[in-house]
mmCIF file of C-alpha atoms in Angstrom:
data_model
loop_
_atom_site.group_PDB
_atom_site.id
_atom_site.type_symbol
_atom_site.label_atom_id
_atom_site.label_comp_id
_atom_site.label_asym_id
_atom_site.label_seq_id
_atom_site.Cartn_x
_atom_site.Cartn_y
_atom_site.Cartn_z
ATOM 1 C CA UNK A 1 27.348 44.931 -25.082
ATOM 2 C CA UNK A 2 28.957 41.753 -26.391
ATOM 3 C CA UNK A 3 27.182 38.445 -26.948
ATOM 4 C CA UNK A 4 29.184 36.937 -24.079
ATOM 5 C CA UNK A 5 28.038 39.595 -21.620
ATOM 6 C CA UNK A 6 24.432 39.162 -22.757
ATOM 7 C CA UNK A 7 24.639 35.392 -22.180
ATOM 8 C CA UNK A 8 26.217 35.837 -18.753
ATOM 9 C CA UNK A 9 23.635 38.419 -17.692
ATOM 10 C CA UNK A 10 20.811 36.163 -18.851
ATOM 11 C CA UNK A 11 22.319 33.169 -17.035
ATOM 12 C CA UNK A 12 22.780 35.139 -13.837
ATOM 13 C CA UNK A 13 19.224 36.503 -13.933
ATOM 14 C CA UNK A 14 17.769 33.073 -14.704
ATOM 15 C CA UNK A 15 19.598 31.325 -11.866
ATOM 16 C CA UNK A 16 18.555 34.013 -9.386
ATOM 17 C CA UNK A 17 14.900 33.828 -10.423
ATOM 18 C CA UNK A 18 14.797 30.029 -10.497
ATOM 19 C CA UNK A 19 16.514 29.804 -7.109
ATOM 20 C CA UNK A 20 13.691 31.902 -5.654
ATOM 21 C CA UNK A 21 11.145 29.475 -7.142
ATOM 22 C CA UNK A 22 13.014 26.478 -5.694
ATOM 23 C CA UNK A 23 13.341 27.982 -2.219
ATOM 24 C CA UNK A 24 9.694 29.095 -2.224
ATOM 25 C CA UNK A 25 8.653 25.463 -2.670
ATOM 26 C CA UNK A 26 10.088 24.615 0.749
ATOM 27 C CA UNK A 27 7.812 27.142 2.462
ATOM 28 C CA UNK A 28 4.506 25.443 1.685
ATOM 29 C CA UNK A 29 3.605 25.145 5.360
ATOM 30 C CA UNK A 30 3.526 28.946 5.588
ATOM 31 C CA UNK A 31 1.087 29.489 2.727
ATOM 32 C CA UNK A 32 -0.292 27.241 -0.035
ATOM 33 C CA UNK A 33 0.978 29.710 -2.644
ATOM 34 C CA UNK A 34 4.513 28.563 -1.830
ATOM 35 C CA UNK A 35 3.444 24.925 -2.064
ATOM 36 C CA UNK A 36 2.423 25.494 -5.684
ATOM 37 C CA UNK A 37 6.114 26.006 -6.468
ATOM 38 C CA UNK A 38 7.013 22.716 -4.765
ATOM 39 C CA UNK A 39 5.230 20.639 -7.397
ATOM 40 C CA UNK A 40 7.723 21.830 -10.010
ATOM 41 C CA UNK A 41 10.824 21.596 -7.817
ATOM 42 C CA UNK A 42 12.589 19.118 -10.097
ATOM 43 C CA UNK A 43 11.739 21.130 -13.225
ATOM 44 C CA UNK A 44 12.960 24.401 -11.714
ATOM 45 C CA UNK A 45 16.121 22.687 -10.444
ATOM 46 C CA UNK A 46 16.923 21.229 -13.862
ATOM 47 C CA UNK A 47 16.445 24.606 -15.541
ATOM 48 C CA UNK A 48 18.566 26.300 -12.882
ATOM 49 C CA UNK A 49 21.391 23.803 -13.391
ATOM 50 C CA UNK A 50 21.365 24.433 -17.142
ATOM 51 C CA UNK A 51 21.280 28.199 -16.635
ATOM 52 C CA UNK A 52 24.260 27.953 -14.279
ATOM 53 C CA UNK A 53 26.571 26.205 -16.748
ATOM 54 C CA UNK A 54 27.695 29.349 -18.647
ATOM 55 C CA UNK A 55 28.523 31.020 -15.327
ATOM 56 C CA UNK A 56 31.161 28.357 -14.645
ATOM 57 C CA UNK A 57 33.185 29.873 -17.488
ATOM 58 C CA UNK A 58 33.020 33.410 -16.116
ATOM 59 C CA UNK A 59 33.960 35.443 -13.078
ATOM 60 C CA UNK A 60 30.560 34.382 -11.681
ATOM 61 C CA UNK A 61 31.713 30.765 -11.358
ATOM 62 C CA UNK A 62 31.160 30.754 -7.580
ATOM 63 C CA UNK A 63 27.538 31.736 -8.149
ATOM 64 C CA UNK A 64 27.289 29.012 -10.788
ATOM 65 C CA UNK A 65 28.611 26.360 -8.397
ATOM 66 C CA UNK A 66 26.182 27.468 -5.684
ATOM 67 C CA UNK A 67 23.290 27.279 -8.143
ATOM 68 C CA UNK A 68 24.340 23.760 -9.158
ATOM 69 C CA UNK A 69 24.610 22.731 -5.511
ATOM 70 C CA UNK A 70 21.135 24.075 -4.760
ATOM 71 C CA UNK A 71 19.723 22.317 -7.832
ATOM 72 C CA UNK A 72 21.203 18.958 -6.845
ATOM 73 C CA UNK A 73 20.161 19.282 -3.212
ATOM 74 C CA UNK A 74 16.604 20.313 -4.056
ATOM 75 C CA UNK A 75 16.262 17.461 -6.544
ATOM 76 C CA UNK A 76 17.410 14.932 -3.948
ATOM 77 C CA UNK A 77 14.686 16.078 -1.544
ATOM 78 C CA UNK A 78 12.177 15.208 -4.264
ATOM 79 C CA UNK A 79 13.458 12.019 -5.893
ATOM 80 C CA UNK A 80 15.040 10.805 -2.664
ATOM 81 C CA UNK A 81 18.229 9.111 -1.524
ATOM 82 C CA UNK A 82 16.895 6.414 0.834
ATOM 83 C CA UNK A 83 20.322 5.280 2.044
ATOM 84 C CA UNK A 84 20.814 8.724 3.609
ATOM 85 C CA UNK A 85 17.207 9.189 4.678
ATOM 86 C CA UNK A 86 16.669 11.950 2.116
ATOM 87 C CA UNK A 87 13.376 12.363 0.277
ATOM 88 C CA UNK A 88 9.673 11.762 0.898
ATOM 89 C CA UNK A 89 8.903 9.061 3.471
ATOM 90 C CA UNK A 90 7.231 5.915 2.183
ATOM 91 C CA UNK A 91 6.403 2.402 3.304
ATOM 92 C CA UNK A 92 8.939 -0.167 2.132
ATOM 93 C CA UNK A 93 7.834 -3.206 0.171
ATOM 94 C CA UNK A 94 7.855 -6.332 2.305
ATOM 95 C CA UNK A 95 8.519 -9.945 1.392
ATOM 96 C CA UNK A 96 5.297 -11.894 1.227
ATOM 97 C CA UNK A 97 5.202 -14.874 3.606
ATOM 98 C CA UNK A 98 4.757 -18.145 1.736
ATOM 99 C CA UNK A 99 1.272 -18.850 3.083
ATOM 100 C CA UNK A 100 0.090 -15.256 3.318
ATOM 101 C CA UNK A 101 -3.059 -14.190 1.510
ATOM 102 C CA UNK A 102 -2.540 -11.201 -0.760
ATOM 103 C CA UNK A 103 -4.983 -8.774 -2.326
ATOM 104 C CA UNK A 104 -4.618 -6.498 -5.307
ATOM 105 C CA UNK A 105 -5.779 -2.991 -6.092
ATOM 106 C CA UNK A 106 -5.683 -0.644 -9.035
ATOM 107 C CA UNK A 107 -6.019 3.141 -9.058
ATOM 108 C CA UNK A 108 -6.664 5.235 -12.152
ATOM 109 C CA UNK A 109 -7.843 8.696 -13.049
ATOM 110 C CA UNK A 110 -10.005 7.594 -15.962
ATOM 111 C CA UNK A 111 -10.080 10.897 -17.858
ATOM 112 C CA UNK A 112 -13.724 11.963 -17.930
ATOM 113 C CA UNK A 113 -13.876 12.179 -21.746
ATOM 114 C CA UNK A 114 -11.614 9.228 -22.549
ATOM 115 C CA UNK A 115 -11.681 8.606 -26.297
ATOM 116 C CA UNK A 116 -11.147 4.838 -26.019
ATOM 117 C CA UNK A 117 -12.720 3.586 -22.767
ATOM 118 C CA UNK A 118 -12.463 -0.012 -23.930
ATOM 119 C CA UNK A 119 -8.718 0.136 -23.203
ATOM 120 C CA UNK A 120 -9.452 0.669 -19.508
ATOM 121 C CA UNK A 121 -12.136 -2.018 -19.447
ATOM 122 C CA UNK A 122 -9.724 -4.480 -21.070
ATOM 123 C CA UNK A 123 -7.148 -3.692 -18.374
ATOM 124 C CA UNK A 124 -9.647 -4.496 -15.622
ATOM 125 C CA UNK A 125 -10.811 -7.687 -17.314
ATOM 126 C CA UNK A 126 -7.254 -8.922 -17.849
ATOM 127 C CA UNK A 127 -6.058 -8.243 -14.313
ATOM 128 C CA UNK A 128 -9.252 -8.437 -12.205
ATOM 129 C CA UNK A 129 -7.806 -6.665 -9.145
ATOM 130 C CA UNK A 130 -9.762 -7.150 -5.932
ATOM 131 C CA UNK A 131 -10.353 -3.411 -5.591
ATOM 132 C CA UNK A 132 -10.444 -0.574 -8.105
ATOM 133 C CA UNK A 133 -10.192 3.097 -7.098
ATOM 134 C CA UNK A 134 -11.303 5.497 -9.832
ATOM 135 C CA UNK A 135 -11.319 9.273 -10.380
ATOM 136 C CA UNK A 136 -13.090 11.435 -12.978
ATOM 137 C CA UNK A 137 -16.035 9.052 -13.138
ATOM 138 C CA UNK A 138 -18.271 10.980 -15.529
ATOM 139 C CA UNK A 139 -21.717 9.971 -16.776
ATOM 140 C CA UNK A 140 -20.086 8.168 -19.685
ATOM 141 C CA UNK A 141 -17.978 6.137 -17.286
ATOM 142 C CA UNK A 142 -20.923 5.390 -14.994
ATOM 143 C CA UNK A 143 -22.621 3.616 -17.875
ATOM 144 C CA UNK A 144 -19.476 1.636 -18.670
ATOM 145 C CA UNK A 145 -18.937 0.600 -15.046
ATOM 146 C CA UNK A 146 -22.522 -0.554 -14.619
ATOM 147 C CA UNK A 147 -21.784 -3.011 -17.417
ATOM 148 C CA UNK A 148 -19.009 -4.579 -15.318
ATOM 149 C CA UNK A 149 -21.186 -5.667 -12.404
ATOM 150 C CA UNK A 150 -20.609 -9.317 -13.247
ATOM 151 C CA UNK A 151 -16.909 -8.758 -12.525
ATOM 152 C CA UNK A 152 -17.366 -6.105 -9.817
ATOM 153 C CA UNK A 153 -20.756 -6.681 -8.196
ATOM 154 C CA UNK A 154 -20.058 -4.204 -5.385
ATOM 155 C CA UNK A 155 -19.731 -0.640 -6.642
ATOM 156 C CA UNK A 156 -19.818 2.759 -4.985
ATOM 157 C CA UNK A 157 -19.972 5.556 -7.547
ATOM 158 C CA UNK A 158 -20.005 9.125 -6.221
ATOM 159 C CA UNK A 159 -21.148 11.762 -8.680
ATOM 160 C CA UNK A 160 -19.362 15.083 -8.906
ATOM 161 C CA UNK A 161 -20.859 18.513 -9.447
ATOM 162 C CA UNK A 162 -18.996 19.163 -12.719
ATOM 163 C CA UNK A 163 -18.705 17.367 -16.052
ATOM 164 C CA UNK A 164 -15.422 15.844 -14.845
ATOM 165 C CA UNK A 165 -17.424 13.560 -12.551
ATOM 166 C CA UNK A 166 -16.633 12.056 -9.177
ATOM 167 C CA UNK A 167 -14.934 9.068 -7.581
ATOM 168 C CA UNK A 168 -15.717 5.369 -7.392
ATOM 169 C CA UNK A 169 -14.729 2.150 -5.658
ATOM 170 C CA UNK A 170 -15.264 -1.209 -7.357
ATOM 171 C CA UNK A 171 -14.896 -4.347 -5.273
ATOM 172 C CA UNK A 172 -15.027 -8.090 -5.774
ATOM 173 C CA UNK A 173 -15.702 -8.377 -2.027
ATOM 174 C CA UNK A 174 -18.941 -7.345 -0.347
ATOM 175 C CA UNK A 175 -19.088 -3.981 1.384
ATOM 176 C CA UNK A 176 -19.541 -4.317 5.150
ATOM 177 C CA UNK A 177 -22.750 -3.458 6.914
ATOM 178 C CA UNK A 178 -20.720 -2.140 9.842
ATOM 179 C CA UNK A 179 -19.811 1.098 8.080
ATOM 180 C CA UNK A 180 -22.109 2.825 5.634
ATOM 181 C CA UNK A 181 -20.688 3.510 2.213
ATOM 182 C CA UNK A 182 -20.333 7.255 1.873
ATOM 183 C CA UNK A 183 -19.745 10.004 -0.667
ATOM 184 C CA UNK A 184 -18.405 13.362 0.496
ATOM 185 C CA UNK A 185 -16.791 16.540 -0.728
ATOM 186 C CA UNK A 186 -19.050 16.925 -3.783
ATOM 187 C CA UNK A 187 -17.973 13.505 -5.000
ATOM 188 C CA UNK A 188 -14.260 14.062 -4.392
ATOM 189 C CA UNK A 189 -14.099 11.197 -1.910
ATOM 190 C CA UNK A 190 -15.749 7.761 -1.818
ATOM 191 C CA UNK A 191 -15.534 5.657 1.352
ATOM 192 C CA UNK A 192 -16.489 2.034 1.939
ATOM 193 C CA UNK A 193 -15.485 -0.889 4.123
ATOM 194 C CA UNK A 194 -14.940 -4.579 3.477
ATOM 195 C CA UNK A 195 -14.125 -7.436 5.824
ATOM 196 C CA UNK A 196 -11.201 -9.625 4.772
ATOM 197 C CA UNK A 197 -10.041 -12.592 6.814
ATOM 198 C CA UNK A 198 -11.923 -11.221 9.803
ATOM 199 C CA UNK A 199 -10.300 -7.781 9.526
ATOM 200 C CA UNK A 200 -12.246 -4.618 8.707
ATOM 201 C CA UNK A 201 -10.567 -2.647 5.916
ATOM 202 C CA UNK A 202 -11.612 0.894 5.027
ATOM 203 C CA UNK A 203 -11.331 1.879 1.361
ATOM 204 C CA UNK A 204 -11.078 5.478 0.153
ATOM 205 C CA UNK A 205 -10.958 6.797 -3.397
ATOM 206 C CA UNK A 206 -9.930 10.452 -3.394
ATOM 207 C CA UNK A 207 -9.541 13.175 -6.019
ATOM 208 C CA UNK A 208 -8.268 16.619 -5.086
ATOM 209 C CA UNK A 209 -8.497 19.748 -7.210
ATOM 210 C CA UNK A 210 -5.642 21.852 -8.487
ATOM 211 C CA UNK A 211 -3.231 23.604 -6.088
ATOM 212 C CA UNK A 212 -3.454 27.242 -5.012
ATOM 213 C CA UNK A 213 -4.826 29.572 -6.317
ATOM 214 C CA UNK A 214 -7.431 26.891 -6.969
ATOM 215 C CA UNK A 215 -9.457 24.999 -4.370
ATOM 216 C CA UNK A 216 -7.084 22.253 -3.218
ATOM 217 C CA UNK A 217 -5.982 23.763 0.147
ATOM 218 C CA UNK A 218 -9.579 24.387 1.285
ATOM 219 C CA UNK A 219 -10.650 20.976 -0.003
ATOM 220 C CA UNK A 220 -8.036 19.202 2.119
ATOM 221 C CA UNK A 221 -9.287 21.084 5.164
ATOM 222 C CA UNK A 222 -12.865 19.997 4.499
ATOM 223 C CA UNK A 223 -11.865 16.336 4.074
ATOM 224 C CA UNK A 224 -9.607 16.187 7.136
ATOM 225 C CA UNK A 225 -12.420 14.981 9.404
ATOM 226 C CA UNK A 226 -13.292 12.162 6.993
ATOM 227 C CA UNK A 227 -9.692 10.994 6.837
ATOM 228 C CA UNK A 228 -9.375 11.176 10.618
ATOM 229 C CA UNK A 229 -12.399 8.866 10.944
ATOM 230 C CA UNK A 230 -10.699 5.950 9.180
ATOM 231 C CA UNK A 231 -10.503 2.675 11.056
ATOM 232 C CA UNK A 232 -7.280 0.941 12.176
ATOM 233 C CA UNK A 233 -6.664 -0.595 8.723
ATOM 234 C CA UNK A 234 -7.265 1.413 5.555
ATOM 235 C CA UNK A 235 -6.223 1.881 1.950
ATOM 236 C CA UNK A 236 -6.459 5.334 0.341
ATOM 237 C CA UNK A 237 -5.737 5.917 -3.335
ATOM 238 C CA UNK A 238 -6.232 8.846 -5.630
ATOM 239 C CA UNK A 239 -5.081 11.634 -7.881
ATOM 240 C CA UNK A 240 -4.193 14.354 -5.386
ATOM 241 C CA UNK A 241 -2.895 16.835 -7.964
ATOM 242 C CA UNK A 242 0.081 17.128 -5.621
ATOM 243 C CA UNK A 243 3.548 15.581 -5.587
ATOM 244 C CA UNK A 244 4.852 13.366 -2.744
ATOM 245 C CA UNK A 245 7.170 16.058 -1.343
ATOM 246 C CA UNK A 246 4.500 18.773 -1.196
ATOM 247 C CA UNK A 247 2.889 20.138 1.943
ATOM 248 C CA UNK A 248 -0.502 19.179 0.481
ATOM 249 C CA UNK A 249 0.402 15.482 0.579
ATOM 250 C CA UNK A 250 1.869 15.879 4.064
ATOM 251 C CA UNK A 251 -1.470 17.309 5.204
ATOM 252 C CA UNK A 252 -3.356 14.326 3.779
ATOM 253 C CA UNK A 253 -0.917 11.882 5.375
ATOM 254 C CA UNK A 254 -1.171 13.604 8.756
ATOM 255 C CA UNK A 255 -4.970 13.799 8.653
ATOM 256 C CA UNK A 256 -5.384 10.072 8.065
ATOM 257 C CA UNK A 257 -2.263 8.779 9.873
ATOM 258 C CA UNK A 258 -1.228 7.304 6.536
ATOM 259 C CA UNK A 259 1.944 5.879 5.019
ATOM 260 C CA UNK A 260 2.600 6.239 1.300
ATOM 261 C CA UNK A 261 3.553 3.477 -1.079
ATOM 262 C CA UNK A 262 6.773 4.345 -2.866
ATOM 263 C CA UNK A 263 5.991 6.545 -5.867
ATOM 264 C CA UNK A 264 6.669 4.907 -9.251
ATOM 265 C CA UNK A 265 7.645 8.284 -10.714
ATOM 266 C CA UNK A 266 5.732 10.608 -13.035
ATOM 267 C CA UNK A 267 2.141 9.454 -13.595
ATOM 268 C CA UNK A 268 0.580 12.490 -15.289
ATOM 269 C CA UNK A 269 1.283 14.663 -18.305
ATOM 270 C CA UNK A 270 -0.856 17.057 -20.309
ATOM 271 C CA UNK A 271 -2.866 14.948 -22.750
ATOM 272 C CA UNK A 272 -1.798 17.022 -25.751
ATOM 273 C CA UNK A 273 1.896 16.216 -25.216
ATOM 274 C CA UNK A 274 3.553 12.987 -26.440
ATOM 275 C CA UNK A 275 3.135 10.228 -23.854
ATOM 276 C CA UNK A 276 6.847 9.412 -24.137
ATOM 277 C CA UNK A 277 7.622 12.721 -22.462
ATOM 278 C CA UNK A 278 5.811 11.708 -19.266
ATOM 279 C CA UNK A 279 8.821 9.988 -17.719
ATOM 280 C CA UNK A 280 10.926 13.110 -18.277
ATOM 281 C CA UNK A 281 8.665 16.071 -17.527
ATOM 282 C CA UNK A 282 5.530 14.530 -15.998
ATOM 283 C CA UNK A 283 4.446 14.835 -12.370
ATOM 284 C CA UNK A 284 3.970 12.031 -9.789
ATOM 285 C CA UNK A 285 0.548 13.131 -8.564
ATOM 286 C CA UNK A 286 -1.175 9.734 -8.196
ATOM 287 C CA UNK A 287 -0.767 8.004 -4.841
ATOM 288 C CA UNK A 288 -1.549 4.871 -2.861
ATOM 289 C CA UNK A 289 -1.496 5.056 0.947
ATOM 290 C CA UNK A 290 -2.047 2.610 3.765
ATOM 291 C CA UNK A 291 -2.997 2.930 7.400
ATOM 292 C CA UNK A 292 -2.191 0.429 10.115
ATOM 293 C CA UNK A 293 -0.330 -2.858 9.789
ATOM 294 C CA UNK A 294 -1.052 -3.452 6.114
ATOM 295 C CA UNK A 295 2.010 -4.673 4.194
ATOM 296 C CA UNK A 296 2.750 -3.644 0.621
ATOM 297 C CA UNK A 297 4.280 -6.591 -1.256
ATOM 298 C CA UNK A 298 4.608 -4.950 -4.675
ATOM 299 C CA UNK A 299 3.429 -1.891 -6.532
ATOM 300 C CA UNK A 300 4.086 0.475 -9.380
ATOM 301 C CA UNK A 301 2.696 1.897 -12.584
ATOM 302 C CA UNK A 302 1.078 -0.027 -15.418
ATOM 303 C CA UNK A 303 1.334 0.889 -19.116
ATOM 304 C CA UNK A 304 -0.644 3.768 -20.564
ATOM 305 C CA UNK A 305 -4.307 3.027 -21.345
ATOM 306 C CA UNK A 306 -5.227 6.302 -23.012
ATOM 307 C CA UNK A 307 -5.824 8.533 -19.987
ATOM 308 C CA UNK A 308 -3.564 11.459 -19.166
ATOM 309 C CA UNK A 309 -2.681 9.458 -16.024
ATOM 310 C CA UNK A 310 -0.991 6.084 -15.688
ATOM 311 C CA UNK A 311 -2.727 3.312 -13.729
ATOM 312 C CA UNK A 312 -1.151 2.379 -10.393
ATOM 313 C CA UNK A 313 -1.290 -1.096 -8.883
ATOM 314 C CA UNK A 314 -0.400 -2.581 -5.534
ATOM 315 C CA UNK A 315 -0.410 -5.987 -3.914
ATOM 316 C CA UNK A 316 -0.890 -5.964 -0.170
ATOM 317 C CA UNK A 317 -1.575 -8.149 2.812
ATOM 318 C CA UNK A 318 -3.448 -7.656 6.059
ATOM 319 C CA UNK A 319 -2.149 -8.377 9.562
ATOM 320 C CA UNK A 320 -2.156 -12.070 10.389
ATOM 321 C CA UNK A 321 -5.269 -13.208 12.203
ATOM 322 C CA UNK A 322 -5.439 -15.843 14.914
ATOM 323 C CA UNK A 323 -7.180 -18.304 12.617
ATOM 324 C CA UNK A 324 -5.787 -20.723 10.048
ATOM 325 C CA UNK A 325 -3.957 -19.096 7.107
ATOM 326 C CA UNK A 326 -5.808 -18.765 3.839
ATOM 327 C CA UNK A 327 -4.642 -20.513 0.676
ATOM 328 C CA UNK A 328 -1.853 -18.663 -1.059
ATOM 329 C CA UNK A 329 -2.993 -16.258 -3.770
ATOM 330 C CA UNK A 330 -0.673 -15.017 -6.509
ATOM 331 C CA UNK A 331 -1.558 -12.026 -8.669
ATOM 332 C CA UNK A 332 0.068 -11.633 -12.086
ATOM 333 C CA UNK A 333 -0.410 -8.244 -13.734
ATOM 334 C CA UNK A 334 -0.879 -8.185 -17.491
ATOM 335 C CA UNK A 335 1.253 -5.452 -19.004
#
């Protein structure tokens, strides 16, 4: 067997195997095992495209072209082509009216054993968002957050049942008496409510476990009732350990009647890999959602602060009330 035939056989086998992985990712609604493939759709597609290149120089060129076509099509369903309506649905950013009041939020998976927590605390002190949604709030982080009560006097910290910790919501605005603050799902979800400009706003910090064969599918089922109980206006943010095009995220969106903010791209990468690789091989598993007539004015990712996740931020506005408009507020994010 010649080297050329070995290369062609390897390329053919690789494209066939990777095409099965790609197609399986579209069947997540049938079984969560298939959805686990969806999270790596872009990675599998890129590898399949590379594996197909040698086939273009052989009698298998038709197979190579088909593999390239599948790779491109599958990638577009993930990264999106908005002009053609292709890709995960998301809420568009809106232009902020001149006199509209805006609010700011920040979401971050803290990393339970963060080696330099002061980097996160500096980020909060520099930007002072109105609301902070946190995941992996371990005992170490609980102590740090208690020390920020002068900046965030209203805090809901939900302990988890593992060393990784739970979820938390920090607020510069008082929690409402109309809805009790609540922890659920063994600390995987924290729920509170504030009243802004006469409008009740539900806040949810959420952290899901890993996909099948781990506990994520069952966890979503258990939290469905909580998400369905959200009021007319709500903000949900969290590390879902699931990408925007997965069935897992679709289940969360359907349960809460939510709309996603446009993903800023990969937000997570294994901590032992160089952070510069995140934009190339990382996964976009951190999300911000809204419910109701809330408008997103801006949003995206902030620079790395030492966690294996990037912080996400958003500026948003509530539906106009019948009263006089508030003074204009402008938020500038320190990068």
